[in-house]
Coordinates of N, CA and C in Angstrom, one line a residue:
M1171 N 6.6 10.4 -30.2 CA 6.7 9.2 -29.1 C 6.1 8.0 -29.6
S1172 N 5.0 8.6 -29.9 CA 3.8 7.2 -30.3 C 4.4 6.3 -31.3
E1173 N 5.2 6.9 -32.3 CA 5.8 6.3 -33.4 C 7.0 5.4 -32.8
F1174 N 7.5 5.4 -32.1 CA 8.3 4.9 -31.5 C 8.1 3.5 -30.8
T1175 N 6.9 4.0 -29.7 CA 6.4 2.9 -29.0 C 5.6 1.8 -29.7
D1176 N 5.1 2.2 -31.0 CA 4.5 1.6 -31.8 C 5.2 0.3 -32.4
I1177 N 6.8 0.5 -32.3 CA 7.6 -0.8 -32.8 C 7.9 -1.5 -31.8
L1178 N 7.5 -1.3 -30.4 CA 7.9 -2.1 -29.0 C 7.0 -3.5 -29.4
T1179 N 7.4 -4.5 -29.4 CA 6.5 -5.4 -29.9 C 7.0 -6.6 -28.9
A1180 N 8.0 -6.7 -28.5 CA 8.4 -7.7 -27.2 C 8.2 -7.2 -26.0
V1181 N 8.4 -8.2 -25.0 CA 8.1 -7.8 -23.7 C 9.2 -8.9 -23.0
V1182 N 9.9 -7.9 -22.0 CA 11.3 -8.6 -20.9 C 11.0 -8.3 -19.7
N1183 N 11.5 -9.1 -19.0 CA 12.1 -8.6 -17.4 C 13.5 -8.1 -17.4
I1184 N 13.4 -7.0 -16.5 CA 15.1 -6.5 -16.5 C 15.4 -6.8 -14.7
K1185 N 16.6 -7.4 -14.6 CA 16.7 -7.4 -13.6 C 18.5 -7.4 -13.1
R1186 N 18.6 -6.6 -11.8 CA 20.1 -6.0 -11.5 C 20.4 -6.5 -10.6
F1187 N 22.0 -6.8 -10.6 CA 22.4 -7.6 -9.2 C 22.7 -6.7 -8.3
T1188 N 22.4 -7.0 -7.0 CA 22.8 -6.2 -5.8 C 23.2 -6.9 -4.5
P1189 N 24.0 -6.5 -3.8 CA 24.3 -7.2 -2.7 C 23.4 -6.8 -1.3
Y1190 N 22.2 -5.7 -1.9 CA 21.4 -5.6 -0.8 C 20.4 -6.1 -0.2
L1191 N 20.1 -6.6 0.9 CA 18.7 -7.3 1.3 C 18.0 -6.3 1.7
L1192 N 18.3 -5.1 2.3 CA 17.4 -3.9 2.6 C 18.1 -2.9 1.9
D1193 N 17.1 -2.5 1.1 CA 17.9 -1.2 0.5 C 17.8 0.3 1.5
N1194 N 18.6 1.1 1.1 CA 18.7 2.4 2.1 C 17.6 2.6 2.5
I1195 N 17.1 2.8 3.9 CA 15.8 3.1 4.0 C 15.6 3.6 5.1
N1196 N 14.7 4.5 5.7 CA 14.6 5.5 6.8 C 14.1 4.2 8.2
V1197 N 14.9 4.6 9.0 CA 14.7 3.5 10.4 C 13.8 3.6 11.0
A1198 N 13.1 2.5 11.4 CA 11.9 2.5 12.0 C 11.7 1.3 13.0
A1199 N 11.2 0.8 13.9 CA 11.2 -0.2 14.8 C 11.0 -1.4 14.3
S1200 N 10.2 -1.6 13.1 CA 10.4 -2.8 12.7 C 10.2 -2.9 10.7
L1201 N 11.3 -3.6 10.5 CA 11.6 -3.4 9.1 C 11.4 -5.0 8.2
S1202 N 11.1 -4.8 6.9 CA 11.2 -6.0 6.2 C 12.4 -6.0 5.2
A1203 N 13.2 -7.2 5.2 CA 14.1 -7.2 3.8 C 13.4 -7.3 2.6
N1204 N 13.9 -6.5 1.5 CA 13.5 -6.3 0.4 C 13.2 -7.4 -0.6
R1205 N 15.1 -8.3 -0.2 CA 15.1 -9.4 -0.9 C 15.7 -10.7 -0.1
Q1206 N 15.8 -11.8 -0.6 CA 16.3 -12.9 0.2 C 17.6 -13.4 -0.1
P1207 N 18.9 -13.8 0.8 CA 20.3 -13.8 0.2 C 19.8 -15.4 -0.7
E1208 N 20.8 -15.3 -1.9 CA 20.9 -16.4 -3.1 C 21.3 -17.5 -2.2
K1209 N 22.5 -17.3 -1.1 CA 23.3 -18.4 -0.6 C 23.4 -18.0 0.7
S1210 N 24.1 -19.1 1.4 CA 24.4 -18.6 2.8 C 25.4 -17.4 2.7
C1211 N 25.0 -16.4 3.9 CA 25.8 -15.4 3.7 C 25.9 -14.8 5.0
R1212 N 26.9 -13.7 5.4 CA 26.8 -12.7 6.6 C 26.1 -11.7 6.1
L1213 N 25.7 -10.9 7.2 CA 25.2 -9.5 7.1 C 26.1 -8.4 7.5
A1214 N 26.3 -7.2 6.8 CA 26.8 -6.2 7.3 C 25.8 -4.8 7.1
L1215 N 25.5 -4.5 8.3 CA 24.5 -3.3 8.4 C 25.1 -2.1 8.5
E1216 N 24.8 -1.0 8.1 CA 25.2 0.3 8.0 C 24.1 0.9 8.6
I1217 N 24.0 2.0 9.2 CA 23.2 3.4 9.8 C 24.1 4.4 9.5
D1218 N 23.3 5.5 9.1 CA 24.0 6.5 8.7 C 22.9 8.1 8.9
G1219 N 23.1 9.1 9.5 CA 22.6 10.2 9.9 C 21.7 9.9 11.1
C1220 N 21.8 8.6 11.8 CA 20.7 8.3 12.9 C 21.2 8.9 14.3
T1221 N 20.2 9.3 15.0 CA 20.6 9.3 16.5 C 20.5 8.2 17.3
V1222 N 22.0 7.8 18.1 CA 22.0 6.6 18.7 C 21.8 6.9 20.0
S1223 N 20.9 5.9 20.9 CA 21.1 6.1 22.0 C 21.7 4.6 22.5
T1224 N 20.6 3.8 22.8 CA 20.9 1.9 23.2 C 21.5 1.4 21.9
G1225 N 20.9 1.8 20.8 CA 21.6 1.1 19.4 C 21.4 -0.1 19.2
L1226 N 20.3 -0.8 19.1 CA 20.3 -2.4 18.7 C 19.5 -2.8 17.7
V1227 N 20.2 -3.6 16.7 CA 19.4 -4.2 15.5 C 19.6 -5.7 15.3
T1228 N 18.3 -6.3 15.7 CA 17.9 -7.9 16.0 C 17.5 -8.2 14.4
V1229 N 18.1 -8.6 13.6 CA 18.0 -9.7 12.7 C 17.6 -11.0 12.7
S1230 N 16.2 -11.5 12.1 CA 16.0 -12.9 12.4 C 15.9 -13.5 10.9
G1231 N 16.2 -14.7 11.2 CA 15.9 -15.5 10.0 C 16.1 -16.9 10.4
N1232 N 16.6 -17.9 9.5 CA 17.1 -19.0 9.9 C 17.9 -19.2 11.4
T1233 N 18.5 -18.0 11.6 CA 19.2 -17.6 12.9 C 18.9 -16.3 13.4
I1234 N 19.3 -15.9 14.5 CA 19.1 -14.5 15.1 C 20.4 -13.9 15.5
E1235 N 20.7 -12.8 15.0 CA 21.8 -11.9 15.5 C 21.3 -10.9 15.6
T1236 N 22.0 -10.3 17.1 CA 22.1 -8.6 17.6 C 23.0 -7.7 17.0
F1237 N 23.2 -6.5 16.6 CA 24.0 -5.6 16.3 C 23.8 -4.5 17.1
S1238 N 25.2 -4.2 18.1 CA 25.3 -3.2 18.9 C 25.7 -1.9 18.3
F1239 N 25.2 -0.7 18.2 CA 25.7 0.5 17.8 C 25.8 1.5 18.7
T1240 N 26.9 2.1 18.7 CA 26.8 3.4 19.5 C 26.8 4.8 18.9
N1241 N 27.3 4.5 17.7 CA 27.1 5.8 16.5 C 26.9 5.1 15.2
N1242 N 26.9 6.3 14.1 CA 26.4 5.6 13.0 C 27.9 5.0 12.5
G1243 N 27.4 4.2 11.4 CA 29.1 3.3 11.2 C 28.1 1.8 10.4
F1244 N 29.4 1.0 10.2 CA 29.2 -0.5 10.0 C 29.4 -1.4 10.9
K1245 N 28.7 -2.6 10.6 CA 28.9 -3.8 12.0 C 28.8 -4.8 10.6
V1246 N 29.6 -5.6 10.9 CA 29.6 -7.1 9.9 C 29.3 -8.1 11.0
G1247 N 28.5 -9.0 11.0 CA 27.9 -10.1 11.2 C 28.9 -11.1 11.8
I1248 N 28.6 -12.4 12.5 CA 29.5 -13.7 12.5 C 28.7 -14.6 12.3
K1249 N 27.3 -14.8 12.0 CA 26.3 -15.9 11.9 C 25.8 -15.8 10.3
D1250 N 25.9 -17.0 10.1 CA 25.6 -17.2 8.5 C 23.9 -17.4 8.2
F1251 N 23.4 -16.3 7.4 CA 22.0 -16.4 7.4 C 21.6 -17.0 5.8
T1252 N 20.8 -17.7 5.8 CA 20.0 -18.1 4.3 C 18.7 -17.7 4.1
S1253 N 18.1 -16.7 4.9 CA 16.8 -15.8 4.7 C 16.8 -14.9 6.2
V1254 N 15.9 -13.9 6.0 CA 15.9 -13.1 6.8 C 14.4 -12.6 6.5
S1255 N 13.6 -12.7 8.2 CA 12.3 -12.9 8.3 C 11.9 -11.7 9.0
S1256 N 12.7 -10.6 9.5 CA 12.7 -9.4 10.1 C 13.7 -8.9 10.9
I1257 N 13.6 -7.6 10.8 CA 14.7 -6.6 11.3 C 14.1 -5.5 12.4
L1258 N 14.4 -5.8 13.5 CA 13.8 -5.2 14.7 C 14.8 -4.0 15.1
V1259 N 14.6 -2.8 15.1 CA 15.3 -1.8 15.5 C 15.2 -1.1 17.2
S1260 N 15.8 -0.9 17.6 CA 15.6 0.1 19.3 C 16.9 0.9 19.4
G1261 N 16.7 2.0 19.8 CA 17.4 2.7 20.7 C 18.1 3.6 19.5
I1262 N 17.6 3.8 18.2 CA 18.1 4.4 16.9 C 16.9 5.1 16.5
S1263 N 17.3 6.4 16.0 CA 15.9 7.2 15.3 C 16.4 8.0 14.4
N1264 N 15.6 8.6 13.5 CA 15.9 9.2 12.2 C 16.9 8.4 11.6
G1265 N 17.3 8.9 10.6 CA 18.4 8.4 9.4 C 18.0 7.3 8.6
F1266 N 19.1 6.6 8.2 CA 18.9 5.7 7.5 C 19.7 4.3 7.6
I1267 N 19.2 3.2 7.3 CA 19.7 2.0 7.7 C 19.8 1.0 6.1
Q1268 N 21.0 0.2 6.1 CA 20.6 -0.4 4.9 C 21.4 -2.0 5.3
V1269 N 21.4 -2.9 4.7 CA 21.7 -4.1 5.2 C 22.3 -5.0 3.9
K1270 N 23.4 -5.3 4.0 CA 24.4 -6.0 2.9 C 24.4 -7.5 3.0
A1271 N 24.5 -8.5 1.8 CA 24.8 -9.9 2.3 C 26.4 -9.7 1.9
V1272 N 27.1 -10.4 2.6 CA 28.5 -10.4 2.5 C 29.1 -12.0 2.8
S1273 N 30.2 -12.2 2.0 CA 31.0 -13.7 2.3 C 31.7 -13.5 3.7
K1274 N 32.4 -14.5 4.1 CA 33.1 -14.3 5.2 C 34.1 -13.7 5.2
T1275 N 34.5 -13.2 4.1 CA 35.8 -12.8 3.8 C 35.3 -11.1 3.6
G1276 N 34.2 -10.7 3.4 CA 33.5 -9.5 3.2 C 33.1 -9.2 2.1
Q1277 N 33.4 -9.9 1.2 CA 32.8 -9.6 -0.3 C 31.5 -9.8 -0.6
P1278 N 30.9 -9.0 -1.6 CA 29.4 -8.8 -1.5 C 28.9 -10.2 -2.2
V1279 N 27.5 -10.5 -1.5 CA 26.8 -11.8 -2.2 C 25.6 -10.9 -2.7
N1280 N 25.5 -11.2 -4.2 CA 24.8 -10.7 -4.8 C 23.3 -11.4 -5.3
Q1281 N 22.3 -10.6 -5.1 CA 21.2 -11.1 -5.7 C 20.7 -10.4 -6.8
E1282 N 19.3 -11.1 -7.4 CA 18.7 -10.3 -8.5 C 17.6 -9.4 -7.8
K1283 N 17.5 -8.0 -8.4 CA 17.0 -7.0 -8.0 C 16.1 -6.6 -9.0
D1284 N 14.5 -6.7 -9.1 CA 13.7 -6.5 -10.2 C 13.5 -4.9 -10.3
I1285 N 14.0 -4.9 -11.5 CA 14.0 -3.3 -11.9 C 13.0 -2.8 -12.7
Y1286 N 12.4 -3.6 -13.8 CA 11.2 -3.8 -14.8 C 10.8 -4.9 -14.9
N1287 N 9.2 -5.1 -14.7 CA 8.7 -6.4 -15.0 C 8.1 -6.0 -16.2
S1288 N 7.5 -7.0 -17.4 CA 7.2 -6.7 -18.7 C 7.4 -5.0 -19.1
L1289 N 8.6 -4.9 -19.4 CA 8.9 -4.0 -20.3 C 8.8 -4.0 -21.5
A1290 N 8.2 -3.1 -22.5 CA 7.7 -3.3 -23.7 C 9.1 -3.0 -24.6
V1291 N 9.9 -3.6 -25.4 CA 11.4 -3.5 -26.0 C 10.9 -3.6 -27.5
R1292 N 11.9 -3.2 -28.5 CA 12.2 -4.0 -29.6 C 13.0 -4.6 -29.8
F1293 N 13.3 -5.6 -30.2 CA 14.3 -6.9 -30.1 C 14.9 -7.2 -31.2
E1294 N 16.2 -7.4 -31.7 CA 16.6 -7.7 -32.9 C 17.8 -8.4 -32.7
A1295 N 18.1 -9.6 -33.7 CA 19.1 -10.3 -33.5 C 20.2 -10.1 -34.5
L1296 N 21.4 -9.9 -34.2 CA 22.6 -9.5 -35.0 C 23.2 -10.5 -35.9
E1297 N 22.9 -11.3 -35.7 CA 23.3 -13.0 -36.3 C 23.3 -12.6 -37.6
G1298 N 22.5 -12.0 -38.6 CA 22.3 -11.6 -39.7 C 23.3 -11.2 -40.4
S1299 N 24.1 -10.2 -39.6 CA 24.7 -8.9 -40.3 C 26.4 -9.7 -40.3
I1300 N 27.2 -9.4 -41.0 CA 28.8 -9.8 -40.9 C 29.4 -9.0 -40.4
R1301 N 30.6 -9.6 -39.5 CA 31.3 -9.1 -38.6 C 32.5 -9.3 -39.0
M1302 N 33.4 -8.3 -39.4 CA 34.9 -8.7 -39.4 C 35.5 -8.8 -38.1
M1303 N 36.2 -9.9 -37.6 CA 37.0 -9.9 -36.4 C 38.3 -10.6 -36.6
A1304 N 39.4 -10.0 -35.8 CA 40.7 -10.5 -35.7 C 40.6 -11.9 -35.0
P1305 N 41.6 -12.7 -35.4 CA 41.7 -14.0 -35.1 C 41.7 -13.7 -33.3
G1306 N 40.8 -14.3 -32.4 CA 40.8 -14.3 -31.1 C 39.9 -13.3 -30.4
E1307 N 39.4 -12.5 -31.3 CA 38.7 -11.7 -30.8 C 37.5 -12.4 -30.1
Q1308 N 36.7 -11.7 -29.0 CA 35.3 -12.4 -28.9 C 34.1 -11.3 -29.5
K1309 N 33.2 -12.1 -30.0 CA 32.1 -11.5 -30.3 C 31.3 -11.0 -29.0
K1310 N 31.0 -9.5 -28.8 CA 30.5 -8.7 -27.9 C 28.5 -8.9 -27.8
A1311 N 28.4 -8.9 -29.0 CA 26.9 -8.6 -28.7 C 26.4 -9.6 -29.7
E1312 N 24.9 -10.2 -29.4 CA 24.4 -11.2 -30.2 C 23.0 -10.5 -30.6
Y1313 N 22.5 -9.7 -29.8 CA 21.2 -9.0 -29.8 C 21.3 -7.7 -29.6
K1314 N 20.1 -6.9 -30.3 CA 20.1 -5.6 -29.8 C 18.7 -5.1 -29.3
M1315 N 18.8 -4.5 -28.3 CA 17.4 -4.1 -27.9 C 17.2 -2.7 -27.9
Y1316 N 15.7 -2.1 -27.9 CA 15.5 -0.8 -27.8 C 14.4 -0.5 -27.0
A1317 N 14.7 0.6 -25.8 CA 13.4 0.9 -25.2 C 13.5 2.3 -25.4
A1318 N 12.0 2.8 -24.4 CA 11.8 4.0 -24.6 C 12.5 5.0 -23.8
P1319 N 12.7 6.3 -24.0 CA 13.7 7.0 -23.4 C 13.6 7.2 -21.7
D1320 N 12.5 7.2 -21.3 CA 12.3 7.2 -19.9 C 12.9 6.1 -18.8
K1321 N 13.3 5.1 -19.5 CA 13.6 3.8 -19.0 C 15.3 3.8 -18.7
I1322 N 15.6 3.2 -17.4 CA 16.9 3.6 -17.2 C 17.5 2.2 -17.1
L1323 N 18.3 1.7 -17.8 CA 19.2 0.6 -18.2 C 20.6 0.9 -18.0
Q1324 N 21.2 -0.3 -17.4 CA 22.4 0.0 -17.0 C 23.4 -1.3 -17.6
E1325 N 24.7 -1.2 -18.0 CA 25.5 -2.6 -18.3 C 25.4 -3.4 -17.5
N1326 N 25.3 -4.6 -17.6 CA 25.3 -6.1 -16.6 C 24.0 -6.0 -16.2
D1327 N 23.0 -5.5 -16.6 CA 21.7 -5.8 -16.3 C 21.3 -7.3 -16.7
L1328 N 20.2 -7.9 -16.2 CA 20.0 -9.3 -16.8 C 18.6 -8.6 -17.4
V1329 N 18.4 -9.6 -18.8 CA 17.2 -9.5 -19.7 C 16.4 -11.2 -19.7
Y1330 N 15.3 -11.0 -19.1 CA 14.9 -12.5 -19.4 C 13.8 -12.2 -20.5
A1331 N 13.8 -12.9 -21.3 CA 12.5 -12.6 -22.2 C 11.2 -13.3 -21.7
V1332 N 10.1 -12.7 -22.0 CA 8.7 -12.8 -21.5 C 8.1 -13.4 -23.0
S1333 N 7.8 -12.4 -23.8 CA 7.3 -12.6 -25.3 C 7.8 -11.7 -26.6
G1334 N 7.6 -12.4 -27.6 CA 8.1 -11.6 -28.8 C 9.4 -11.9 -28.9
I1335 N 9.9 -12.8 -28.4 CA 11.3 -12.8 -28.7 C 12.2 -14.5 -28.9
V1336 N 12.6 -14.6 -30.1 CA 12.8 -15.8 -30.4 C 14.5 -16.0 -30.3
G1337 N 14.9 -17.1 -29.6 CA 16.7 -17.8 -29.7 C 17.2 -17.0 -28.2
I1338 N 16.1 -16.6 -27.5 CA 17.2 -16.1 -26.2 C 16.0 -16.3 -25.0
T1339 N 16.3 -16.9 -23.9 CA 16.0 -16.7 -22.9 C 16.0 -15.9 -21.7
V1340 N 17.6 -15.8 -21.7 CA 18.1 -14.8 -20.5 C 19.3 -14.1 -21.2
G1341 N 19.6 -13.0 -21.1 CA 20.8 -12.2 -21.8 C 21.3 -11.4 -20.7
L1342 N 22.7 -10.8 -21.0 CA 23.4 -9.7 -20.2 C 23.5 -8.4 -21.1
I1343 N 23.1 -7.1 -20.6 CA 23.3 -5.9 -21.2 C 24.9 -5.6 -21.5
S1344 N 25.4 -5.6 -22.8 CA 27.0 -5.5 -22.8 C 27.2 -3.7 -22.9
F1345 N 26.2 -3.3 -23.5 CA 26.5 -1.9 -23.8 C 25.2 -1.0 -23.7
V1346 N 25.3 0.1 -23.6 CA 23.8 1.1 -23.7 C 23.7 2.3 -24.1
D1347 N 23.5 2.6 -24.8 CA 23.4 4.2 -25.5 C 22.2 4.8 -25.6
T1348 N 22.3 6.3 -25.3 CA 21.1 7.1 -25.3 C 20.8 7.7 -26.6
L1349 N 20.2 7.5 -27.4 CA 20.0 8.4 -28.8 C 19.2 9.5 -28.8
M1350 N 19.5 10.7 -29.2 CA 18.8 11.9 -29.1 C 18.1 12.2 -30.6
D1351 N 17.2 12.9 -30.4 CA 16.6 13.1 -31.6 C 17.0 14.5 -32.2
F1352 N 16.7 15.2 -33.2 CA 17.4 16.8 -33.5 C 17.4 17.7 -32.8
D1353 N 16.2 17.6 -32.1 CA 15.9 18.6 -31.2 C 16.9 18.3 -29.6
G1354 N 17.4 17.5 -29.6 CA 18.5 17.2 -28.2 C 17.8 16.6 -27.3
A1355 N 16.4 16.1 -27.5 CA 15.4 15.1 -26.7 C 16.1 13.7 -26.5
T1356 N 15.9 12.9 -25.8 CA 16.2 11.8 -25.8 C 15.0 11.0 -26.6
D1357 N 15.7 10.3 -27.7 CA 14.5 9.5 -28.5 C 14.4 8.2 -28.1
H1358 N 15.5 7.4 -27.8 CA 15.4 6.2 -27.4 C 16.6 5.5 -26.7
I1359 N 16.5 4.6 -26.0 CA 17.7 3.7 -25.5 C 17.8 2.6 -26.4
E1360 N 19.2 2.6 -26.6 CA 19.6 1.2 -27.2 C 20.8 0.3 -26.3
C1361 N 20.3 -0.8 -26.6 CA 21.3 -1.9 -25.6 C 21.9 -2.8 -26.8
E1362 N 22.9 -3.6 -26.3 CA 23.2 -4.9 -26.9 C 23.3 -5.6 -25.7
I1363 N 23.0 -6.9 -26.3 CA 22.9 -8.0 -25.3 C 23.4 -9.2 -25.9
M1364 N 24.4 -9.8 -24.8 CA 25.3 -11.0 -25.2 C 24.8 -12.1 -24.4
T1365 N 24.4 -13.5 -24.6 CA 24.2 -14.6 -23.9 C 25.2 -15.1 -23.1
P1366 N 25.0 -15.6 -22.0 CA 25.9 -16.3 -21.0 C 26.6 -17.6 -21.8

């Protein structure tokens, strides 16, 4: 393992798109959003596994909206939020709550969620290699990135260069593969990166 980590010479931040402003969390009387909306949106709340009596959830931000629950399930708001400052819960105990940003038509509105900050990686440009493509084919990857085996990376994760990388400031993971050693243990994670 130390031999592989010795070649990790670049540093990146990894972010992932998510519609959730409040990740699935245990219900409490007062909650704070994990992230803010990227743009004006409505809120979709879900409670699951809860004991519900009066069942009120009040979300405050640039506006205030109260959601009334009689049992577990979904509620979609009618007010547009550009920020969320507090979430107050009453008459709901146990179980879980999550808050999602949605458009007026109910489509998810994504925000960037931090996955890794200052992740050590090995980064290579694929531009030096010759690729044969049929006319009209699109080149999918421009860079290759290698990470330690315990890192969980996914397709469509965003890669922001921090240091040790030339020619890219932001990229999108287009392919992820886990490479094994001869013992069957994960040796490292390999990703292909394309630029927007």
